[in-house]
């Protein structure tokens, strides 16, 4: 019920009807200093995600003025199907592997909102299985490439409602926003609109990432 309410709120915000599945693949793109890999939320519109990905990328461009940035929209359904997050997990890891093979000096900032946070969690080895629109891990960024991930930016992360968080290798490089009352990331939360307000955290997320690059 809670996820359906959040999706209804997204629709009222003008988003759900515009959602599309990217036809891009995770094949290597042009090399840059930083590749921002963003996994959007369920039915979220926008290039990288109207609520989180797009405003965060814009904020990163302003904070990291001395760096050349590229972006990648994780190619996955971002719907309510049982394999959606798993597809995103596989595509995100494939993107990192493909880029590293072609761009030996490139680093990454991973961005995930709502279901997209599940995608990122899985990709860094933290299972989202059992969370809202979560899945078992199907791929992880290889240990040898972990230092290439400069920062992990998470918003409305469903695993938090299970009492879980990012631990281990990536913990110090992760910032994980959960708005008060957000029912997707807060166990017992009942403020559906809180899940749609993470644009307000874009600058703080970018500042955190800038300190890790």
mmCIF file of C-alpha atoms in Angstrom:
data_model
loop_
_atom_site.group_PDB
_atom_site.id
_atom_site.type_symbol
_atom_site.label_atom_id
_atom_site.label_comp_id
_atom_site.label_asym_id
_atom_site.label_seq_id
_atom_site.Cartn_x
_atom_site.Cartn_y
_atom_site.Cartn_z
ATOM 1 C CA UNK A 1 0.000 0.000 0.000
ATOM 2 C CA UNK A 2 2.752 2.449 0.896
ATOM 3 C CA UNK A 3 4.606 1.999 -2.363
ATOM 4 C CA UNK A 4 1.355 2.393 -4.273
ATOM 5 C CA UNK A 5 0.688 5.631 -2.432
ATOM 6 C CA UNK A 6 4.141 6.892 -3.300
ATOM 7 C CA UNK A 7 3.655 5.993 -6.940
ATOM 8 C CA UNK A 8 0.328 7.802 -6.929
ATOM 9 C CA UNK A 9 2.054 10.841 -5.497
ATOM 10 C CA UNK A 10 4.632 10.667 -8.252
ATOM 11 C CA UNK A 11 1.843 10.591 -10.788
ATOM 12 C CA UNK A 12 0.262 13.677 -9.242
ATOM 13 C CA UNK A 13 3.653 15.337 -9.433
ATOM 14 C CA UNK A 14 3.524 14.853 -13.197
ATOM 15 C CA UNK A 15 5.949 11.972 -13.414
ATOM 16 C CA UNK A 16 4.557 8.500 -13.828
ATOM 17 C CA UNK A 17 3.041 8.911 -17.260
ATOM 18 C CA UNK A 18 6.350 10.113 -18.687
ATOM 19 C CA UNK A 19 8.466 7.196 -17.540
ATOM 20 C CA UNK A 20 10.430 5.418 -20.264
ATOM 21 C CA UNK A 21 12.952 2.635 -20.299
ATOM 22 C CA UNK A 22 16.304 3.765 -21.665
ATOM 23 C CA UNK A 23 17.452 2.003 -24.792
ATOM 24 C CA UNK A 24 21.102 2.779 -24.023
ATOM 25 C CA UNK A 25 23.500 0.019 -23.048
ATOM 26 C CA UNK A 26 26.389 -0.124 -20.661
ATOM 27 C CA UNK A 27 28.993 -0.143 -23.439
ATOM 28 C CA UNK A 28 31.933 2.170 -22.863
ATOM 29 C CA UNK A 29 31.427 5.877 -23.520
ATOM 30 C CA UNK A 30 33.857 8.763 -23.748
ATOM 31 C CA UNK A 31 36.409 8.961 -20.958
ATOM 32 C CA UNK A 32 36.009 11.650 -18.327
ATOM 33 C CA UNK A 33 37.404 12.375 -14.878
ATOM 34 C CA UNK A 34 34.154 11.359 -13.196
ATOM 35 C CA UNK A 35 31.276 9.251 -14.520
ATOM 36 C CA UNK A 36 28.047 9.842 -12.587
ATOM 37 C CA UNK A 37 26.024 6.630 -12.718
ATOM 38 C CA UNK A 38 22.442 7.269 -11.635
ATOM 39 C CA UNK A 39 19.648 4.776 -10.951
ATOM 40 C CA UNK A 40 16.249 6.469 -10.914
ATOM 41 C CA UNK A 41 13.309 5.653 -8.672
ATOM 42 C CA UNK A 42 10.229 3.655 -9.606
ATOM 43 C CA UNK A 43 8.458 5.287 -12.570
ATOM 44 C CA UNK A 44 10.592 8.425 -12.108
ATOM 45 C CA UNK A 45 10.823 10.585 -15.238
ATOM 46 C CA UNK A 46 13.742 12.766 -16.288
ATOM 47 C CA UNK A 47 17.087 12.184 -17.984
ATOM 48 C CA UNK A 48 18.786 10.766 -14.885
ATOM 49 C CA UNK A 49 15.709 11.148 -12.687
ATOM 50 C CA UNK A 50 13.719 14.341 -12.203
ATOM 51 C CA UNK A 51 13.614 14.192 -8.395
ATOM 52 C CA UNK A 52 17.196 13.154 -7.661
ATOM 53 C CA UNK A 53 19.472 12.261 -10.586
ATOM 54 C CA UNK A 54 19.091 15.428 -12.654
ATOM 55 C CA UNK A 55 19.385 17.934 -9.774
ATOM 56 C CA UNK A 56 22.282 16.004 -8.228
ATOM 57 C CA UNK A 57 24.172 15.940 -11.532
ATOM 58 C CA UNK A 58 23.607 19.670 -11.958
ATOM 59 C CA UNK A 59 24.880 20.297 -8.423
ATOM 60 C CA UNK A 60 27.934 18.111 -9.050
ATOM 61 C CA UNK A 61 28.788 20.086 -12.177
ATOM 62 C CA UNK A 62 28.827 23.247 -10.051
ATOM 63 C CA UNK A 63 30.848 21.732 -7.210
ATOM 64 C CA UNK A 64 33.400 19.889 -9.348
ATOM 65 C CA UNK A 65 34.342 22.730 -11.675
ATOM 66 C CA UNK A 66 37.866 21.427 -12.198
ATOM 67 C CA UNK A 67 36.669 18.010 -13.312
ATOM 68 C CA UNK A 68 35.204 16.730 -16.559
ATOM 69 C CA UNK A 69 31.941 14.894 -15.824
ATOM 70 C CA UNK A 70 29.872 12.452 -17.836
ATOM 71 C CA UNK A 71 26.642 10.756 -16.788
ATOM 72 C CA UNK A 72 24.904 7.444 -17.325
ATOM 73 C CA UNK A 73 21.265 6.547 -16.700
ATOM 74 C CA UNK A 74 21.120 2.959 -15.471
ATOM 75 C CA UNK A 75 19.158 0.991 -18.024
ATOM 76 C CA UNK A 76 16.442 -0.907 -16.172
ATOM 77 C CA UNK A 77 12.627 -0.960 -16.030
ATOM 78 C CA UNK A 78 12.277 0.933 -12.721
ATOM 79 C CA UNK A 79 8.839 -0.632 -12.356
ATOM 80 C CA UNK A 80 7.201 -3.023 -9.905
ATOM 81 C CA UNK A 81 8.289 -6.234 -11.610
ATOM 82 C CA UNK A 82 10.142 -8.738 -9.450
ATOM 83 C CA UNK A 83 13.304 -8.552 -11.562
ATOM 84 C CA UNK A 84 13.461 -4.785 -12.046
ATOM 85 C CA UNK A 85 16.089 -3.959 -9.415
ATOM 86 C CA UNK A 86 18.130 -7.004 -10.399
ATOM 87 C CA UNK A 87 18.253 -5.791 -14.004
ATOM 88 C CA UNK A 88 19.479 -2.419 -12.800
ATOM 89 C CA UNK A 89 22.064 -4.075 -10.588
ATOM 90 C CA UNK A 90 23.499 -6.012 -13.530
ATOM 91 C CA UNK A 91 23.528 -2.949 -15.801
ATOM 92 C CA UNK A 92 25.240 -0.704 -13.246
ATOM 93 C CA UNK A 93 28.048 -3.197 -12.649
ATOM 94 C CA UNK A 94 28.410 -3.740 -16.389
ATOM 95 C CA UNK A 95 28.700 0.020 -16.886
ATOM 96 C CA UNK A 96 31.518 0.320 -14.360
ATOM 97 C CA UNK A 97 33.372 -2.682 -15.773
ATOM 98 C CA UNK A 98 33.015 -1.401 -19.343
ATOM 99 C CA UNK A 99 34.213 2.084 -18.504
ATOM 100 C CA UNK A 100 37.207 0.901 -16.507
ATOM 101 C CA UNK A 101 38.336 -1.254 -19.409
ATOM 102 C CA UNK A 102 38.468 1.799 -21.682
ATOM 103 C CA UNK A 103 39.198 4.620 -19.228
ATOM 104 C CA UNK A 104 41.948 3.608 -16.777
ATOM 105 C CA UNK A 105 41.843 6.894 -14.855
ATOM 106 C CA UNK A 106 38.087 7.378 -14.615
ATOM 107 C CA UNK A 107 36.332 7.409 -11.245
ATOM 108 C CA UNK A 108 32.647 7.034 -10.431
ATOM 109 C CA UNK A 109 29.932 8.628 -8.344
ATOM 110 C CA UNK A 110 26.977 6.299 -7.845
ATOM 111 C CA UNK A 111 23.539 7.850 -7.308
ATOM 112 C CA UNK A 112 20.427 5.910 -6.339
ATOM 113 C CA UNK A 113 16.937 7.047 -5.423
ATOM 114 C CA UNK A 114 14.224 4.756 -4.013
ATOM 115 C CA UNK A 115 14.319 1.569 -6.118
ATOM 116 C CA UNK A 116 17.483 3.009 -7.628
ATOM 117 C CA UNK A 117 19.042 2.953 -4.170
ATOM 118 C CA UNK A 118 18.328 -0.793 -4.101
ATOM 119 C CA UNK A 119 20.164 -1.053 -7.420
ATOM 120 C CA UNK A 120 23.202 0.735 -5.992
ATOM 121 C CA UNK A 121 23.067 -1.189 -2.711
ATOM 122 C CA UNK A 122 23.172 -4.505 -4.558
ATOM 123 C CA UNK A 123 25.980 -3.325 -6.812
ATOM 124 C CA UNK A 124 28.214 -2.526 -3.836
ATOM 125 C CA UNK A 125 27.408 -5.797 -2.102
ATOM 126 C CA UNK A 126 24.571 -4.798 0.262
ATOM 127 C CA UNK A 127 21.538 -6.943 -0.530
ATOM 128 C CA UNK A 128 18.174 -5.239 -0.981
ATOM 129 C CA UNK A 129 16.331 -8.552 -0.960
ATOM 130 C CA UNK A 130 13.211 -8.185 1.191
ATOM 131 C CA UNK A 131 13.037 -4.404 0.869
ATOM 132 C CA UNK A 132 10.331 -2.586 -1.078
ATOM 133 C CA UNK A 133 11.049 -3.206 -4.795
ATOM 134 C CA UNK A 134 14.313 -4.899 -3.812
ATOM 135 C CA UNK A 135 16.014 -8.012 -5.181
ATOM 136 C CA UNK A 136 18.796 -10.444 -4.446
ATOM 137 C CA UNK A 137 22.284 -9.405 -5.560
ATOM 138 C CA UNK A 138 23.088 -10.546 -9.098
ATOM 139 C CA UNK A 139 26.405 -8.686 -9.612
ATOM 140 C CA UNK A 140 28.853 -6.605 -7.592
ATOM 141 C CA UNK A 141 31.582 -4.162 -8.509
ATOM 142 C CA UNK A 142 34.820 -6.176 -8.374
ATOM 143 C CA UNK A 143 36.974 -5.634 -5.296
ATOM 144 C CA UNK A 144 39.843 -4.385 -7.434
ATOM 145 C CA UNK A 145 37.635 -1.555 -8.727
ATOM 146 C CA UNK A 146 36.211 -0.442 -5.375
ATOM 147 C CA UNK A 147 38.757 2.414 -5.027
ATOM 148 C CA UNK A 148 37.474 3.856 -8.312
ATOM 149 C CA UNK A 149 34.102 4.619 -6.677
ATOM 150 C CA UNK A 150 34.617 8.065 -5.191
ATOM 151 C CA UNK A 151 31.193 8.470 -3.573
ATOM 152 C CA UNK A 152 27.839 6.763 -3.164
ATOM 153 C CA UNK A 153 24.788 9.045 -2.882
ATOM 154 C CA UNK A 154 21.545 7.404 -1.746
ATOM 155 C CA UNK A 155 18.077 8.852 -1.256
ATOM 156 C CA UNK A 156 14.937 7.215 0.181
ATOM 157 C CA UNK A 157 16.861 3.948 0.474
ATOM 158 C CA UNK A 158 14.388 1.061 1.073
ATOM 159 C CA UNK A 159 16.861 -1.140 2.962
ATOM 160 C CA UNK A 160 16.817 1.358 5.818
ATOM 161 C CA UNK A 161 13.244 0.363 6.632
ATOM 162 C CA UNK A 162 14.697 -3.093 7.305
ATOM 163 C CA UNK A 163 17.227 -1.644 9.732
ATOM 164 C CA UNK A 164 20.063 -2.056 7.221
ATOM 165 C CA UNK A 165 22.584 0.432 5.856
ATOM 166 C CA UNK A 166 25.759 0.549 3.799
ATOM 167 C CA UNK A 167 28.618 -0.912 5.815
ATOM 168 C CA UNK A 168 32.122 -2.061 5.081
ATOM 169 C CA UNK A 169 34.316 -0.784 2.269
ATOM 170 C CA UNK A 170 31.930 1.885 1.013
ATOM 171 C CA UNK A 171 30.609 3.178 4.340
ATOM 172 C CA UNK A 172 32.893 6.212 4.611
ATOM 173 C CA UNK A 173 32.144 7.176 1.006
ATOM 174 C CA UNK A 174 28.367 6.907 1.357
ATOM 175 C CA UNK A 175 25.764 9.474 2.303
ATOM 176 C CA UNK A 176 22.256 8.103 2.721
ATOM 177 C CA UNK A 177 19.338 10.530 3.000
ATOM 178 C CA UNK A 178 16.057 9.409 4.568
ATOM 179 C CA UNK A 179 13.490 12.150 5.105
ATOM 180 C CA UNK A 180 11.526 12.074 8.330
ATOM 181 C CA UNK A 181 8.310 10.142 7.806
ATOM 182 C CA UNK A 182 9.300 8.687 4.425
ATOM 183 C CA UNK A 183 7.539 5.285 4.447
ATOM 184 C CA UNK A 184 9.985 3.798 1.932
ATOM 185 C CA UNK A 185 13.088 4.215 4.092
ATOM 186 C CA UNK A 186 11.667 4.759 7.591
ATOM 187 C CA UNK A 187 9.977 1.851 9.311
ATOM 188 C CA UNK A 188 6.576 3.176 10.377
ATOM 189 C CA UNK A 189 6.850 6.351 8.305
ATOM 190 C CA UNK A 190 3.538 7.719 7.043
ATOM 191 C CA UNK A 191 4.402 10.896 5.116
ATOM 192 C CA UNK A 192 4.175 9.839 1.474
ATOM 193 C CA UNK A 193 5.149 13.268 0.184
ATOM 194 C CA UNK A 194 8.416 13.091 2.136
ATOM 195 C CA UNK A 195 9.569 10.517 -0.403
ATOM 196 C CA UNK A 196 9.270 13.099 -3.178
ATOM 197 C CA UNK A 197 11.282 15.870 -1.527
ATOM 198 C CA UNK A 198 14.873 14.749 -2.049
ATOM 199 C CA UNK A 199 15.654 17.425 -4.618
ATOM 200 C CA UNK A 200 16.288 19.580 -1.549
ATOM 201 C CA UNK A 201 19.269 17.375 -0.669
ATOM 202 C CA UNK A 202 21.032 17.678 -4.033
ATOM 203 C CA UNK A 203 23.504 20.373 -2.956
ATOM 204 C CA UNK A 204 24.395 18.581 0.281
ATOM 205 C CA UNK A 205 24.966 15.354 -1.640
ATOM 206 C CA UNK A 206 27.162 17.104 -4.197
ATOM 207 C CA UNK A 207 29.193 18.782 -1.451
ATOM 208 C CA UNK A 208 29.745 15.394 0.195
ATOM 209 C CA UNK A 209 30.881 13.878 -3.111
ATOM 210 C CA UNK A 210 33.186 16.821 -3.823
ATOM 211 C CA UNK A 211 34.954 16.105 -0.540
ATOM 212 C CA UNK A 212 35.604 12.514 -1.626
ATOM 213 C CA UNK A 213 36.822 13.116 -5.168
#
